[in-house]
Coordinates of N, CA and C in Angstrom, one line a residue:
E30 N -0.9 7.5 20.8 CA -0.9 7.7 19.4 C 0.0 8.8 18.9
V31 N 0.8 8.6 18.0 CA 1.6 9.5 17.4 C 1.0 10.2 16.3
E32 N 1.1 11.4 16.3 CA 0.4 12.6 15.4 C 1.6 12.5 14.2
I33 N 1.4 12.0 12.8 CA 2.1 12.2 11.6 C 2.0 13.4 11.1
E34 N 3.1 14.1 10.8 CA 2.8 15.4 10.3 C 3.2 15.3 8.8
S35 N 3.9 14.5 8.3 CA 4.1 14.5 6.6 C 4.8 13.2 6.6
F36 N 5.0 12.7 5.2 CA 6.0 11.8 4.8 C 6.9 12.9 3.8
E37 N 8.3 12.2 3.9 CA 9.4 13.3 3.5 C 9.7 12.4 2.2
T38 N 10.1 11.1 2.2 CA 10.4 10.3 1.0 C 10.3 8.9 1.1
H39 N 10.7 8.2 0.4 CA 10.4 6.8 0.6 C 11.8 5.8 0.0
R40 N 12.0 4.7 0.4 CA 13.0 3.7 -0.1 C 12.5 2.5 -0.5
V41 N 13.0 1.9 -1.6 CA 12.5 0.5 -2.1 C 13.4 -0.5 -1.8
D42 N 12.8 -1.6 -1.0 CA 13.5 -2.9 -1.0 C 13.2 -3.8 -2.3
E43 N 14.0 -3.5 -3.3 CA 13.8 -4.5 -4.4 C 13.7 -6.0 -4.2
A44 N 14.5 -6.6 -3.1 CA 14.8 -7.9 -3.1 C 13.3 -8.4 -2.4
N45 N 12.6 -7.5 -1.8 CA 11.3 -7.9 -1.2 C 10.1 -7.3 -1.9
A46 N 10.4 -6.2 -2.8 CA 9.5 -5.5 -3.5 C 8.5 -5.0 -2.2
T47 N 9.1 -4.3 -1.4 CA 8.5 -3.4 -0.4 C 9.0 -2.0 -0.2
V48 N 8.2 -1.2 0.3 CA 8.5 0.2 0.3 C 8.6 0.7 1.9
D49 N 9.5 1.4 2.4 CA 9.4 2.2 3.7 C 9.5 3.4 3.3
I50 N 8.7 4.4 4.1 CA 8.3 5.6 3.8 C 9.0 6.4 5.4
L51 N 9.7 7.5 5.0 CA 10.1 8.3 5.9 C 8.9 9.3 6.4
K52 N 8.6 9.0 7.8 CA 7.7 10.0 8.2 C 8.4 10.8 9.1
W53 N 7.6 12.2 9.4 CA 7.9 13.2 10.3 C 6.7 13.3 11.4
A54 N 7.1 13.0 12.8 CA 6.0 13.0 13.7 C 6.7 13.3 14.9
N55 N 6.2 14.2 15.7 CA 6.7 14.9 16.9 C 8.0 15.2 17.0
G56 N 8.3 15.8 15.7 CA 9.8 16.4 15.6 C 10.9 15.5 15.2
K57 N 10.5 14.2 15.0 CA 11.4 13.0 14.8 C 11.0 12.5 13.4
Q58 N 12.2 11.9 12.8 CA 11.9 11.1 11.6 C 12.3 9.7 11.6
T59 N 11.4 8.8 11.1 CA 11.7 7.4 11.4 C 11.0 6.7 10.2
W60 N 11.8 5.5 9.6 CA 11.4 5.0 8.6 C 10.2 3.8 9.3
E61 N 9.3 3.8 8.3 CA 8.1 2.8 8.5 C 7.7 2.1 7.5
P62 N 7.2 0.8 7.5 CA 6.7 0.1 6.2 C 5.4 0.6 5.8
E63 N 5.5 0.8 4.5 CA 4.3 1.4 3.9 C 3.0 0.6 4.4
W64 N 2.9 -0.6 4.6 CA 1.6 -1.2 4.9 C 1.2 -1.2 6.3
S65 N 2.1 -0.7 7.1 CA 1.8 -0.3 8.5 C 1.1 1.0 8.4
L66 N 1.7 2.0 7.8 CA 1.3 3.4 7.7 C 0.0 3.4 7.0
Q67 N -0.4 2.4 5.9 CA -1.5 2.4 5.2 C -2.7 1.8 6.3
H68 N -2.5 1.1 7.2 CA -3.4 0.9 8.2 C -3.6 2.0 9.4
Q69 N -2.5 2.7 9.5 CA -2.9 4.0 10.6 C -3.4 5.0 9.9
V70 N -2.9 5.5 8.7 CA -3.3 6.8 8.0 C -3.4 6.6 6.4
P71 N -4.3 5.8 6.0 CA -4.5 5.5 4.6 C -4.4 6.7 3.6
M72 N -5.1 7.8 4.0 CA -5.6 8.7 3.1 C -4.0 9.7 3.0
L73 N -3.4 9.8 4.0 CA -1.9 10.5 3.8 C -1.2 9.5 2.8
I74 N -1.2 8.1 2.9 CA -0.4 7.5 2.0 C -0.8 7.7 0.4
Y75 N -2.0 7.6 0.2 CA -2.5 7.9 -0.9 C -2.3 9.3 -1.7
K76 N -2.3 10.4 -0.6 CA -2.0 11.7 -0.9 C -0.3 11.7 -1.2
Y77 N 0.4 11.1 -0.4 CA 1.8 11.0 -0.7 C 2.2 10.5 -2.2
W78 N 1.7 9.3 -2.6 CA 1.9 8.6 -3.8 C 1.2 9.8 -4.8
D79 N 0.3 10.2 -4.9 CA -0.3 11.3 -5.7 C 0.6 12.4 -5.9
S80 N 1.4 12.8 -4.8 CA 2.5 13.9 -4.6 C 3.8 13.6 -5.6
V81 N 4.0 12.3 -5.6 CA 5.2 11.8 -6.5 C 5.0 11.1 -7.8
D82 N 3.8 11.4 -8.2 CA 3.6 10.9 -9.6 C 3.1 9.4 -9.4
R83 N 2.5 9.1 -8.5 CA 2.0 7.7 -8.5 C 3.1 6.6 -8.0
R84 N 2.5 5.6 -7.2 CA 3.5 4.7 -6.8 C 4.4 3.9 -7.7
D85 N 3.6 3.5 -8.8 CA 4.3 2.6 -9.8 C 5.4 3.4 -10.5
A86 N 5.2 4.6 -10.7 CA 6.4 5.6 -11.3 C 7.5 5.7 -10.3
A87 N 7.2 6.0 -9.2 CA 8.0 6.3 -8.1 C 8.9 5.3 -7.5
T88 N 8.3 4.0 -7.4 CA 8.9 3.1 -7.0 C 9.5 2.0 -7.9
G89 N 9.0 2.0 -9.3 CA 9.5 1.0 -10.3 C 9.3 -0.4 -10.1
L90 N 8.3 -0.7 -8.9 CA 7.9 -2.2 -8.6 C 6.9 -2.8 -9.5
D91 N 7.0 -3.8 -9.9 CA 5.9 -4.4 -10.8 C 5.3 -5.6 -10.0
V92 N 5.7 -5.8 -8.7 CA 5.1 -6.9 -7.8 C 4.3 -6.1 -6.7
Y93 N 3.3 -6.8 -6.4 CA 2.0 -6.2 -5.6 C 1.8 -7.1 -4.3
H94 N 1.7 -6.7 -3.2 CA 1.3 -7.3 -2.1 C 0.1 -7.1 -1.7
V95 N -0.7 -8.1 -1.2 CA -2.3 -8.0 -0.8 C -2.3 -7.1 0.6
F96 N -2.9 -6.1 0.5 CA -3.3 -5.2 1.7 C -4.4 -6.0 2.7
R97 N -5.5 -6.0 1.9 CA -6.6 -6.8 2.6 C -7.6 -7.5 1.5
I98 N -8.1 -8.5 1.9 CA -9.3 -9.2 1.1 C -10.4 -8.5 1.1
L99 N -11.1 -8.0 0.1 CA -12.3 -7.2 0.2 C -13.5 -8.2 0.1
E100 N -13.2 -9.2 -1.0 CA -14.5 -10.1 -1.3 C -14.0 -11.4 -1.8
R101 N -14.8 -12.6 -1.5 CA -14.1 -13.8 -2.1 C -15.6 -14.4 -2.5
A102 N -15.4 -14.9 -3.8 CA -16.7 -15.4 -4.4 C -16.3 -16.6 -5.3
T103 N -17.3 -17.6 -5.3 CA -17.2 -19.0 -6.3 C -17.7 -18.4 -7.6
P104 N -16.8 -18.4 -8.7 CA -17.3 -18.2 -10.0 C -18.3 -19.3 -10.4
P105 N -19.3 -19.0 -11.2 CA -20.3 -19.9 -11.9 C -19.6 -20.9 -12.5
R106 N -20.2 -22.0 -12.3 CA -19.8 -23.4 -13.0 C -18.3 -23.7 -12.5
A107 N -17.9 -23.2 -11.2 CA -16.5 -23.6 -10.8 C -16.6 -24.6 -9.8
R108 N -15.6 -25.4 -9.6 CA -15.4 -26.3 -8.7 C -15.6 -25.7 -7.3
K109 N -15.9 -26.3 -6.2 CA -16.5 -25.8 -4.9 C -15.2 -25.3 -4.3
D110 N -14.1 -25.6 -4.6 CA -13.0 -25.0 -4.0 C -12.2 -23.8 -4.9
D111 N -12.9 -23.6 -5.9 CA -12.3 -22.6 -6.6 C -12.9 -21.1 -6.2
F112 N -12.0 -20.1 -6.0 CA -12.5 -19.0 -5.5 C -11.8 -17.9 -6.4
R113 N -12.6 -16.7 -6.6 CA -12.0 -15.4 -6.7 C -12.0 -14.5 -6.0
Y114 N -10.9 -13.6 -5.9 CA -10.7 -12.7 -4.8 C -10.6 -11.3 -5.3
Q115 N -11.2 -10.4 -4.6 CA -10.9 -9.0 -4.9 C -10.2 -8.5 -3.7
V116 N -9.1 -7.8 -4.2 CA -8.1 -7.4 -2.9 C -7.9 -5.8 -3.0
Q117 N -7.5 -5.5 -2.1 CA -6.8 -4.0 -2.1 C -5.1 -4.4 -1.9
W118 N -4.4 -3.6 -2.7 CA -3.1 -3.7 -3.1 C -2.5 -2.8 -1.9
V119 N -1.3 -3.2 -1.1 CA -0.6 -2.1 -0.3 C -0.4 -1.0 -1.4
G120 N -0.6 0.3 -0.8 CA -0.2 1.4 -1.4 C -1.3 2.1 -2.5
Y121 N -2.1 1.3 -2.5 CA -3.4 1.8 -3.3 C -4.5 2.1 -2.6
R122 N -5.6 2.7 -3.3 CA -6.8 2.9 -2.7 C -7.9 1.6 -3.1
V123 N -8.9 1.7 -2.7 CA -9.6 0.2 -2.8 C -10.0 0.0 -4.2
N124 N -10.4 1.0 -5.1 CA -10.9 1.2 -6.3 C -10.0 1.2 -7.5
V125 N -8.7 0.9 -7.2 CA -7.6 0.9 -8.3 C -7.3 -0.5 -8.7
R126 N -7.1 -0.5 -9.9 CA -6.9 -2.0 -10.7 C -5.3 -1.6 -11.2
V127 N -4.7 -2.8 -10.8 CA -3.1 -2.7 -11.1 C -2.8 -3.8 -12.0

């Protein structure tokens, strides 16, 4: 397993509404997908976005990707195939609403 020392900067792929982050590990810099780094070192991702005045402002993106589904529920009086999902977005802590 690679020890990630820090995140240096990020780049935005506007066509896909995704972000790559430049990481510094073992003396080397590499670009990695944000979602992958969030799986590996979530607290470092959140700390990085806090340091650059939050993800929304830093990326300019208004499209969000699901990182994971936290809960699935059927609302009262809904059809049996109607569900509501609570999700965590890529780049965000669990309790953040966007």
